[in-house]
Amino acid sequence: MVTTLAPDVSLPHPPRRLPVLGDVIGMNVTTPVQDAVRLAQELGPIFERVVMGNRFVVVSGVDLVTDLNDDTRFTKHLGPAVEGLRSISGDGLFTAYSDEPNWRKAHDLLRPAFTQAAMRTYHDTMVEVTRDLLSYWRTRDRVDVSADMTKLTLETIGRTAFSYSFDAFTRSEPHPFVGAMVRTLTHNQRREVIRVPILTDLWFRNRDRRNEEDKAFLAGVIDDIVRTRRDHGVGQENDLLDIMLTAARDADPNALDEVNIRHQILTFLIAGHETTSGALSFALYYLSRDPELWAQARAEIDEVWGDGPPAFEQVAKARLVRRILDEALRLWPTAPGYARQALTDTVIGDGYRMKKGDWAMILIPGLHRDPVFGENTEEFDPDRFLSGAVRARPAQAYKPFGTGERACIGRQFAVHEAMIALGTVLQNVDVRPDPDYRLRIEERLTLMPKGFELSISPRRR
């Protein structure tokens, strides 16, 4: 980004800037988000970072973010890491440019699949997949939480959206889709951090080759999903795949072509499970380390759900569990940033001028640590999401699902799925955390706890 500032205004930047290289001292290519959160705490709500001639402006203060979220002045911009994913998901909902026609067509076509009425049709499948998780856990006394939440969410999106099973809980090893996806996300993020012509290509030559193999494998999985539906015609009526194939067959004005249908499937498979599995893993990390909070949340589930699986209407009534999920997403929003581009020459904050086409990256973990969230914003406290506390904060202070019309279309789906999973674990499982484990975060476009394991046993009633 090249932001044009008022003559008397300059942006803070990390100390010890080097000629040519820029702000690379203290930079870790594997932890750019965590580095940025640290810099935001040191440098303030807006700062710049120059790396190999590429300038990035990072914003985290709620007042500045409120300006950037103004849809009359700004629109979605594809940040470097997201733009790098266009090689696999093209003009899918997440990676499309706002002026690409397939984005609007897909959004309007698929929006009914994420209404509350649609959620009701997915509910039983979500409950069923969570039961599969419990059955899988009954054969184990120690589990890798992030890996198992990934199995849960991948299987859920596969069955609900495409009537396709990845056999996540019957395989001896994770489905190879997961490995290919993780490598692709990680590779694209790291490649975009180092954006120097020739040097980048040389540095990533071998990984680029593996990335092409992973992309081909992912495309093969998508083709199998579509082929299975077309050959056998078995699937849930009005699931995402049915909506897209029916529109194409019936010449709907929002019909998507074959290539874009595949882009949308891959988008939903990746975005529809990777972010939710991270949110569940972070929530279970904080819950498992607070026995009192665990007991309170379990008592709520017992009262609201009883002994069995919840009915659709009961899920949202577990308000403490929802606050726990919201607070986990506050501290570690699993999709940690989004970029906004100026539609016209404008000014944000106290005189930061942006020309038409300029863009800035909103650092969501930094935004979620703004002082409007109270004291000790690094601490986990679900009471930050009591209704009075929420009403007292600016509306733009909490943005785990992005903003505006390009916000996550599946946020209701993700919340409902996560609530079922968290509540079911509380209802049925006792956990014991490793007292020596300290939270480590893996960055692969999304955020995920790394090496987080729990000892588990059936609940003692």
Short mmCIF file of C-alpha atoms in Angstrom, two decimals:
data_model
loop_
_atom_site.label_atom_id
_atom_site.label_comp_id
_atom_site.label_asym_id
_atom_site.label_seq_id
_atom_site.Cartn_x
_atom_site.Cartn_y
_atom_site.Cartn_z
CA MET A 1 0.00 0.00 0.00
CA VAL A 2 1.13 3.53 -0.68
CA THR A 3 -0.82 5.72 1.70
CA THR A 4 -0.55 9.44 1.07
CA LEU A 5 -0.38 11.18 4.42
CA ALA A 6 -0.84 14.78 5.41
CA PRO A 7 2.52 16.63 5.23
CA ASP A 8 2.83 16.81 9.01
CA VAL A 9 1.84 13.21 9.65
CA SER A 10 4.09 10.15 9.49
CA LEU A 11 3.40 6.56 10.43
CA PRO A 12 5.25 4.76 13.21
CA HIS A 13 7.34 1.82 12.10
CA PRO A 14 9.57 -0.78 13.77
CA PRO A 15 12.96 0.50 14.92
CA ARG A 16 16.23 -0.25 13.10
CA ARG A 17 14.91 -0.03 9.55
CA LEU A 18 17.55 -1.27 7.11
CA PRO A 19 18.31 0.06 3.63
CA VAL A 20 16.75 -2.08 0.88
CA LEU A 21 15.61 -4.80 3.32
CA GLY A 22 13.35 -2.54 5.39
CA ASP A 23 11.77 -3.63 8.68
CA VAL A 24 13.04 -7.19 8.77
CA ILE A 25 14.82 -7.18 12.14
CA GLY A 26 12.75 -9.25 14.54
CA MET A 27 10.56 -10.54 11.72
CA ASN A 28 9.62 -14.21 11.66
CA VAL A 29 8.15 -15.52 8.42
CA THR A 30 6.19 -18.18 10.36
CA THR A 31 4.48 -15.74 12.78
CA PRO A 32 3.55 -12.54 10.91
CA VAL A 33 0.23 -12.10 12.71
CA GLN A 34 1.68 -12.49 16.19
CA ASP A 35 4.54 -10.16 15.24
CA ALA A 36 2.00 -7.59 14.06
CA VAL A 37 0.01 -7.84 17.31
CA ARG A 38 3.18 -7.17 19.27
CA LEU A 39 4.07 -4.21 17.04
CA ALA A 40 0.56 -2.77 17.39
CA GLN A 41 0.96 -2.83 21.17
CA GLU A 42 4.32 -1.04 20.85
CA LEU A 43 3.64 1.38 17.97
CA GLY A 44 -0.05 2.17 18.33
CA PRO A 45 -3.28 1.78 16.36
CA ILE A 46 -1.74 2.43 12.94
CA PHE A 47 1.77 1.65 11.76
CA GLU A 48 3.67 0.71 8.65
CA ARG A 49 6.06 -2.07 7.87
CA VAL A 50 8.30 -2.09 4.81
CA VAL A 51 9.70 -5.44 3.69
CA MET A 52 11.90 -5.65 0.60
CA GLY A 53 10.34 -2.51 -0.84
CA ASN A 54 6.76 -3.64 -0.15
CA ARG A 55 4.90 -1.33 2.21
CA PHE A 56 2.12 -2.60 4.47
CA VAL A 57 -0.05 -0.33 6.60
CA VAL A 58 -1.63 -2.10 9.57
CA VAL A 59 -4.60 -0.70 11.50
CA SER A 60 -6.04 -1.95 14.80
CA GLY A 61 -7.59 1.04 16.62
CA VAL A 62 -11.37 0.93 16.77
CA ASP A 63 -11.88 4.52 15.56
CA LEU A 64 -9.70 3.96 12.49
CA VAL A 65 -11.32 0.58 11.82
CA THR A 66 -14.76 2.21 12.01
CA ASP A 67 -13.70 4.57 9.24
CA LEU A 68 -12.27 1.76 7.12
CA ASN A 69 -15.44 -0.31 7.55
CA ASP A 70 -17.55 2.48 6.04
CA ASP A 71 -18.93 0.83 2.89
CA THR A 72 -19.63 4.19 1.28
CA ARG A 73 -15.88 4.94 1.23
CA PHE A 74 -14.17 1.54 1.27
CA THR A 75 -14.53 -1.93 -0.18
CA LYS A 76 -12.83 -5.27 0.27
CA HIS A 77 -9.26 -5.52 -0.95
CA LEU A 78 -7.48 -8.82 -1.43
CA GLY A 79 -4.44 -8.71 0.81
CA PRO A 80 -1.32 -10.46 -0.47
CA ALA A 81 -1.91 -13.76 1.34
CA VAL A 82 -5.53 -13.97 0.16
CA GLU A 83 -4.63 -12.96 -3.39
CA GLY A 84 -2.10 -15.78 -3.40
CA LEU A 85 -4.99 -18.23 -2.96
CA ARG A 86 -6.59 -17.19 -6.24
CA SER A 87 -4.39 -19.77 -7.89
CA ILE A 88 -6.56 -22.47 -6.28
CA SER A 89 -9.94 -20.81 -5.62
CA GLY A 90 -10.07 -18.20 -8.37
CA ASP A 91 -13.14 -15.99 -8.14
CA GLY A 92 -14.73 -17.94 -5.30
CA LEU A 93 -16.60 -15.94 -2.68
CA PHE A 94 -13.56 -15.41 -0.46
CA THR A 95 -10.96 -14.66 -3.12
CA ALA A 96 -13.05 -12.81 -5.74
CA TYR A 97 -12.46 -9.16 -6.46
CA SER A 98 -15.55 -7.15 -5.59
CA ASP A 99 -16.12 -6.14 -9.22
CA GLU A 100 -16.03 -9.71 -10.55
CA PRO A 101 -19.56 -10.73 -11.62
CA ASN A 102 -19.36 -14.24 -10.21
CA TRP A 103 -18.98 -12.88 -6.68
CA ARG A 104 -22.39 -11.17 -6.72
CA LYS A 105 -24.04 -14.06 -8.53
CA ALA A 106 -22.67 -16.60 -6.05
CA HIS A 107 -23.55 -14.45 -3.06
CA ASP A 108 -27.16 -13.99 -4.19
CA LEU A 109 -27.52 -17.62 -5.25
CA LEU A 110 -26.11 -19.14 -2.06
CA ARG A 111 -27.38 -16.71 0.56
CA PRO A 112 -30.59 -18.73 1.17
CA ALA A 113 -28.40 -21.69 2.13
CA PHE A 114 -27.30 -19.81 5.27
CA THR A 115 -30.61 -18.53 6.61
CA GLN A 116 -32.02 -19.73 9.91
CA ALA A 117 -34.44 -21.97 8.00
CA ALA A 118 -31.47 -23.59 6.28
CA MET A 119 -29.71 -24.03 9.61
CA ARG A 120 -32.59 -26.19 10.75
CA THR A 121 -31.98 -28.59 7.87
CA TYR A 122 -28.29 -28.90 8.81
CA HIS A 123 -28.87 -29.30 12.54
CA ASP A 124 -29.34 -33.07 12.67
CA THR A 125 -26.26 -33.69 10.56
CA MET A 126 -24.19 -31.45 12.82
CA VAL A 127 -25.40 -33.42 15.84
CA GLU A 128 -24.65 -36.70 14.07
CA VAL A 129 -21.06 -35.70 13.23
CA THR A 130 -20.49 -34.58 16.80
CA ARG A 131 -21.68 -38.00 17.97
CA ASP A 132 -19.08 -39.50 15.64
CA LEU A 133 -16.44 -37.40 17.40
CA LEU A 134 -17.56 -38.76 20.78
CA SER A 135 -17.42 -42.33 19.50
CA TYR A 136 -13.93 -41.71 18.20
CA TRP A 137 -12.84 -40.22 21.53
CA ARG A 138 -14.17 -43.23 23.45
CA THR A 139 -11.33 -45.24 21.94
CA ARG A 140 -8.69 -42.81 23.23
CA ASP A 141 -7.51 -41.35 26.50
CA ARG A 142 -5.45 -38.53 24.99
CA VAL A 143 -6.32 -36.44 21.93
CA ASP A 144 -4.80 -33.83 19.66
CA VAL A 145 -7.54 -31.23 19.95
CA SER A 146 -6.78 -29.16 16.85
CA ALA A 147 -6.48 -32.25 14.65
CA ASP A 148 -9.75 -33.70 15.93
CA MET A 149 -11.65 -30.42 15.64
CA THR A 150 -10.43 -30.29 12.04
CA LYS A 151 -11.83 -33.78 11.45
CA LEU A 152 -15.13 -32.68 12.98
CA THR A 153 -15.54 -29.51 10.94
CA LEU A 154 -14.33 -31.00 7.65
CA GLU A 155 -16.80 -33.88 8.00
CA THR A 156 -19.58 -31.44 8.93
CA ILE A 157 -19.12 -29.16 5.94
CA GLY A 158 -18.69 -32.18 3.66
CA ARG A 159 -21.94 -33.81 4.74
CA THR A 160 -24.11 -30.71 5.14
CA ALA A 161 -23.02 -28.73 2.09
CA PHE A 162 -22.18 -31.48 -0.39
CA SER A 163 -23.63 -34.73 1.05
CA TYR A 164 -20.08 -36.06 0.86
CA SER A 165 -18.21 -37.91 3.60
CA PHE A 166 -14.48 -37.63 4.15
CA ASP A 167 -14.66 -40.63 6.52
CA ALA A 168 -12.83 -38.42 9.00
CA PHE A 169 -13.37 -40.65 12.04
CA THR A 170 -12.79 -44.01 10.42
CA ARG A 171 -9.47 -43.32 8.72
CA SER A 172 -6.28 -44.30 10.51
CA GLU A 173 -4.67 -41.10 9.18
CA PRO A 174 -6.24 -37.69 8.48
CA HIS A 175 -7.79 -37.33 5.05
CA PRO A 176 -5.03 -36.20 2.64
CA PHE A 177 -7.22 -33.20 1.77
CA VAL A 178 -6.25 -31.74 5.15
CA GLY A 179 -2.52 -32.07 4.58
CA ALA A 180 -2.73 -30.61 1.07
CA MET A 181 -4.88 -27.74 2.31
CA VAL A 182 -2.60 -26.90 5.25
CA ARG A 183 0.49 -26.95 3.05
CA THR A 184 -1.20 -24.74 0.45
CA LEU A 185 -2.41 -22.18 2.99
CA THR A 186 0.95 -22.07 4.77
CA HIS A 187 2.92 -21.85 1.55
CA ASN A 188 0.88 -18.99 0.11
CA GLN A 189 1.08 -16.98 3.32
CA ARG A 190 4.85 -17.33 3.64
CA ARG A 191 5.45 -16.71 -0.03
CA GLU A 192 3.60 -13.42 0.13
CA VAL A 193 5.63 -12.21 3.11
CA ILE A 194 8.75 -12.35 0.92
CA ARG A 195 7.72 -10.62 -2.29
CA VAL A 196 10.91 -9.91 -4.18
CA PRO A 197 11.08 -10.66 -7.91
CA ILE A 198 13.39 -13.55 -8.80
CA LEU A 199 14.50 -14.00 -5.17
CA THR A 200 11.05 -15.22 -4.11
CA ASP A 201 10.86 -17.64 -7.03
CA LEU A 202 14.30 -19.05 -6.24
CA TRP A 203 13.63 -19.31 -2.49
CA PHE A 204 10.35 -21.17 -2.94
CA ARG A 205 11.21 -23.20 -6.05
CA ASN A 206 10.89 -26.63 -4.40
CA ARG A 207 7.87 -25.64 -2.35
CA ASP A 208 6.21 -24.18 -5.44
CA ARG A 209 6.56 -27.59 -7.07
CA ARG A 210 4.91 -29.32 -4.09
CA ASN A 211 2.24 -26.61 -4.07
CA GLU A 212 1.29 -27.45 -7.65
CA GLU A 213 0.93 -31.10 -6.66
CA ASP A 214 -1.28 -30.14 -3.70
CA LYS A 215 -3.44 -27.90 -5.89
CA ALA A 216 -3.93 -30.75 -8.35
CA PHE A 217 -4.94 -33.08 -5.51
CA LEU A 218 -7.45 -30.57 -4.12
CA ALA A 219 -8.94 -30.15 -7.58
CA GLY A 220 -9.26 -33.92 -7.83
CA VAL A 221 -11.24 -34.05 -4.57
CA ILE A 222 -13.60 -31.38 -5.88
CA ASP A 223 -14.10 -33.28 -9.13
CA ASP A 224 -14.92 -36.43 -7.15
CA ILE A 225 -17.55 -34.57 -5.11
CA VAL A 226 -19.26 -33.24 -8.24
CA ARG A 227 -18.94 -36.54 -10.13
CA THR A 228 -20.41 -38.49 -7.19
CA ARG A 229 -23.45 -36.22 -7.11
CA ARG A 230 -24.01 -36.27 -10.86
CA ASP A 231 -23.47 -40.01 -11.28
CA HIS A 232 -25.59 -41.11 -8.34
CA GLY A 233 -27.88 -38.15 -7.73
CA VAL A 234 -27.75 -38.81 -4.01
CA GLY A 235 -27.69 -35.75 -1.82
CA GLN A 236 -29.61 -33.46 0.45
CA GLU A 237 -32.12 -31.30 -1.38
CA ASN A 238 -31.11 -27.63 -1.35
CA ASP A 239 -27.61 -28.21 0.00
CA LEU A 240 -24.95 -25.94 -1.51
CA LEU A 241 -24.06 -28.34 -4.28
CA ASP A 242 -27.69 -28.96 -5.19
CA ILE A 243 -28.35 -25.20 -5.37
CA MET A 244 -25.39 -24.62 -7.69
CA LEU A 245 -26.04 -27.59 -9.98
CA THR A 246 -29.78 -26.88 -10.19
CA ALA A 247 -29.18 -23.23 -11.07
CA ALA A 248 -26.80 -24.23 -13.84
CA ARG A 249 -29.29 -26.78 -15.17
CA ASP A 250 -32.28 -24.40 -15.02
CA ALA A 251 -30.50 -21.38 -16.54
CA ASP A 252 -31.00 -19.33 -13.38
CA PRO A 253 -29.76 -15.74 -13.89
CA ASN A 254 -27.32 -16.33 -11.02
CA ALA A 255 -26.12 -19.66 -12.41
CA LEU A 256 -22.39 -20.30 -12.06
CA ASP A 257 -20.22 -21.93 -14.69
CA GLU A 258 -18.46 -25.25 -14.11
CA VAL A 259 -15.14 -23.67 -13.17
CA ASN A 260 -16.69 -21.31 -10.66
CA ILE A 261 -18.75 -24.09 -9.07
CA ARG A 262 -15.48 -25.85 -8.33
CA HIS A 263 -14.01 -22.63 -6.94
CA GLN A 264 -16.99 -22.25 -4.62
CA ILE A 265 -16.78 -25.85 -3.40
CA LEU A 266 -13.12 -25.47 -2.53
CA THR A 267 -13.79 -22.11 -0.86
CA PHE A 268 -16.44 -23.62 1.40
CA LEU A 269 -14.42 -26.72 2.17
CA ILE A 270 -11.43 -24.65 3.28
CA ALA A 271 -13.13 -21.63 4.85
CA GLY A 272 -16.03 -23.70 6.13
CA HIS A 273 -13.93 -25.93 8.32
CA GLU A 274 -10.51 -24.39 8.91
CA THR A 275 -11.76 -21.32 10.79
CA THR A 276 -14.36 -23.16 12.88
CA SER A 277 -11.90 -25.85 13.94
CA GLY A 278 -9.53 -23.15 15.16
CA ALA A 279 -12.28 -21.38 17.10
CA LEU A 280 -13.30 -24.64 18.80
CA SER A 281 -9.69 -25.48 19.64
CA PHE A 282 -9.02 -22.09 21.24
CA ALA A 283 -12.29 -22.27 23.18
CA LEU A 284 -11.41 -25.72 24.52
CA TYR A 285 -7.92 -24.53 25.43
CA TYR A 286 -9.23 -21.74 27.65
CA LEU A 287 -12.12 -23.80 29.01
CA SER A 288 -9.92 -26.75 29.95
CA ARG A 289 -7.59 -24.53 31.98
CA ASP A 290 -10.39 -23.05 34.09
CA PRO A 291 -12.20 -25.79 36.08
CA GLU A 292 -14.66 -23.31 37.57
CA LEU A 293 -15.67 -21.97 34.15
CA TRP A 294 -15.92 -25.54 32.84
CA ALA A 295 -18.28 -26.44 35.68
CA GLN A 296 -20.44 -23.37 35.07
CA ALA A 297 -20.68 -24.04 31.34
CA ARG A 298 -21.48 -27.72 31.94
CA ALA A 299 -24.20 -26.77 34.43
CA GLU A 300 -25.74 -24.49 31.82
CA ILE A 301 -25.73 -27.26 29.21
CA ASP A 302 -27.32 -29.69 31.70
CA GLU A 303 -30.04 -27.19 32.46
CA VAL A 304 -30.75 -26.05 28.90
CA TRP A 305 -30.14 -29.26 26.92
CA GLY A 306 -30.73 -31.98 29.47
CA ASP A 307 -29.06 -35.37 28.97
CA GLY A 308 -29.48 -35.74 25.22
CA PRO A 309 -28.54 -33.89 22.07
CA PRO A 310 -30.04 -30.42 21.74
CA ALA A 311 -33.05 -29.50 19.69
CA PHE A 312 -32.41 -26.69 17.24
CA GLU A 313 -33.99 -24.03 19.46
CA GLN A 314 -31.98 -25.11 22.51
CA VAL A 315 -28.58 -24.43 20.98
CA ALA A 316 -28.71 -20.63 21.15
CA LYS A 317 -30.04 -20.71 24.72
CA ALA A 318 -26.62 -21.80 26.05
CA ARG A 319 -25.61 -18.17 26.48
CA LEU A 320 -22.49 -18.74 28.59
CA VAL A 321 -21.17 -21.23 26.04
CA ARG A 322 -21.77 -18.61 23.33
CA ARG A 323 -19.86 -16.02 25.36
CA ILE A 324 -16.98 -18.48 25.74
CA LEU A 325 -16.89 -18.96 21.97
CA ASP A 326 -17.07 -15.20 21.38
CA GLU A 327 -14.24 -14.53 23.82
CA ALA A 328 -12.06 -17.19 22.19
CA LEU A 329 -12.68 -15.47 18.85
CA ARG A 330 -11.86 -12.13 20.43
CA LEU A 331 -8.42 -13.22 21.57
CA TRP A 332 -7.61 -15.35 18.53
CA PRO A 333 -9.93 -14.68 15.59
CA THR A 334 -9.04 -17.58 13.38
CA ALA A 335 -9.27 -15.45 10.22
CA PRO A 336 -7.01 -12.75 11.67
CA GLY A 337 -7.30 -9.90 9.21
CA TYR A 338 -9.00 -8.33 6.24
CA ALA A 339 -8.01 -5.50 3.92
CA ARG A 340 -10.00 -2.43 2.90
CA GLN A 341 -9.47 -0.31 -0.20
CA ALA A 342 -10.47 3.33 -0.66
CA LEU A 343 -13.18 3.95 -3.25
CA THR A 344 -12.25 7.61 -3.45
CA ASP A 345 -9.74 10.04 -1.96
CA THR A 346 -10.56 10.19 1.73
CA VAL A 347 -9.24 10.67 5.25
CA ILE A 348 -9.32 8.31 8.23
CA GLY A 349 -8.71 9.15 11.86
CA ASP A 350 -6.92 12.41 12.61
CA GLY A 351 -5.67 13.22 9.15
CA TYR A 352 -4.41 10.02 7.53
CA ARG A 353 -5.10 10.67 3.85
CA MET A 354 -5.77 7.82 1.48
CA LYS A 355 -6.01 8.12 -2.26
CA LYS A 356 -8.49 6.12 -4.34
CA GLY A 357 -7.14 2.57 -4.59
CA ASP A 358 -4.98 2.76 -1.43
CA TRP A 359 -5.55 -0.08 1.01
CA ALA A 360 -4.85 -0.96 4.62
CA MET A 361 -4.85 -4.23 6.55
CA ILE A 362 -7.11 -4.48 9.59
CA LEU A 363 -5.41 -6.60 12.23
CA ILE A 364 -8.35 -8.23 14.01
CA PRO A 365 -6.45 -9.57 17.08
CA GLY A 366 -5.14 -6.03 17.55
CA LEU A 367 -8.62 -4.54 17.16
CA HIS A 368 -9.93 -7.04 19.71
CA ARG A 369 -7.33 -5.83 22.21
CA ASP A 370 -8.45 -2.20 21.94
CA PRO A 371 -9.03 -0.55 25.35
CA VAL A 372 -12.78 -0.51 24.66
CA PHE A 373 -12.72 -4.16 25.77
CA GLY A 374 -11.65 -3.11 29.26
CA GLU A 375 -8.57 -3.85 31.28
CA ASN A 376 -6.25 -6.84 30.84
CA THR A 377 -7.33 -7.54 27.28
CA GLU A 378 -4.87 -10.47 27.08
CA GLU A 379 -6.92 -12.34 29.69
CA PHE A 380 -9.78 -14.67 28.80
CA ASP A 381 -13.02 -13.29 30.23
CA PRO A 382 -16.37 -14.33 28.69
CA ASP A 383 -18.15 -11.62 30.68
CA ARG A 384 -16.87 -9.14 28.11
CA PHE A 385 -19.80 -10.44 26.06
CA LEU A 386 -22.56 -9.87 28.57
CA SER A 387 -25.24 -7.86 26.77
CA GLY A 388 -24.55 -4.65 28.69
CA ALA A 389 -20.83 -4.81 27.93
CA VAL A 390 -21.52 -5.41 24.24
CA ARG A 391 -23.91 -2.45 24.03
CA ALA A 392 -21.35 -0.19 25.69
CA ARG A 393 -18.72 -0.84 22.98
CA PRO A 394 -18.56 0.65 19.48
CA ALA A 395 -20.31 -1.53 16.94
CA GLN A 396 -17.13 -2.01 14.91
CA ALA A 397 -14.99 -3.23 17.83
CA TYR A 398 -15.63 -6.95 17.27
CA LYS A 399 -15.13 -8.32 13.77
CA PRO A 400 -14.18 -12.02 13.77
CA PHE A 401 -16.19 -12.60 10.59
CA GLY A 402 -15.08 -9.57 8.62
CA THR A 403 -17.29 -6.65 7.67
CA GLY A 404 -19.92 -5.41 5.25
CA GLU A 405 -21.39 -7.38 2.38
CA ARG A 406 -18.10 -9.30 2.02
CA ALA A 407 -18.31 -10.57 5.59
CA CYS A 408 -18.34 -14.36 6.03
CA ILE A 409 -21.55 -15.68 4.47
CA GLY A 410 -21.40 -18.78 6.68
CA ARG A 411 -21.06 -17.15 10.10
CA GLN A 412 -24.43 -18.47 11.36
CA PHE A 413 -23.46 -21.94 10.18
CA ALA A 414 -20.10 -21.73 11.97
CA VAL A 415 -21.57 -20.50 15.25
CA HIS A 416 -24.33 -23.12 15.32
CA GLU A 417 -21.87 -25.91 14.54
CA ALA A 418 -19.39 -24.72 17.16
CA MET A 419 -22.07 -24.37 19.82
CA ILE A 420 -23.24 -27.96 19.25
CA ALA A 421 -19.68 -29.25 19.43
CA LEU A 422 -18.68 -27.31 22.56
CA GLY A 423 -21.90 -28.14 24.37
CA THR A 424 -21.66 -31.83 23.48
CA VAL A 425 -18.08 -32.09 24.77
CA LEU A 426 -19.07 -30.36 28.01
CA GLN A 427 -22.04 -32.68 28.34
CA ASN A 428 -20.15 -35.93 27.83
CA VAL A 429 -16.41 -35.62 28.44
CA ASP A 430 -14.08 -34.90 31.35
CA VAL A 431 -10.76 -33.34 30.37
CA ARG A 432 -7.37 -32.89 32.00
CA PRO A 433 -4.98 -30.38 30.45
CA ASP A 434 -1.22 -30.78 30.41
CA PRO A 435 -0.04 -28.32 33.11
CA ASP A 436 3.23 -27.77 31.25
CA TYR A 437 1.64 -26.83 27.93
CA ARG A 438 1.82 -23.17 26.93
CA LEU A 439 -0.29 -21.96 24.06
CA ARG A 440 1.59 -21.97 20.76
CA ILE A 441 -0.10 -20.72 17.64
CA GLU A 442 0.38 -22.01 14.13
CA GLU A 443 -0.22 -19.49 11.36
CA ARG A 444 -1.34 -20.88 8.02
CA LEU A 445 -3.53 -18.00 6.80
CA THR A 446 -5.80 -19.00 9.67
CA LEU A 447 -4.72 -19.39 13.30
CA MET A 448 -4.71 -22.70 15.19
CA PRO A 449 -3.34 -23.93 18.55
CA LYS A 450 -0.27 -26.05 17.94
CA GLY A 451 0.58 -29.18 19.92
CA PHE A 452 -2.50 -28.77 22.12
CA GLU A 453 -3.50 -32.12 23.62
CA LEU A 454 -5.95 -33.10 26.33
CA SER A 455 -6.33 -36.22 28.43
CA ILE A 456 -9.97 -37.25 28.22
CA SER A 457 -12.37 -39.71 29.81
CA PRO A 458 -16.14 -40.25 29.80
CA ARG A 459 -17.92 -37.84 32.11
CA ARG A 460 -18.32 -38.99 35.70
CA ARG A 461 -21.87 -38.21 36.69
#
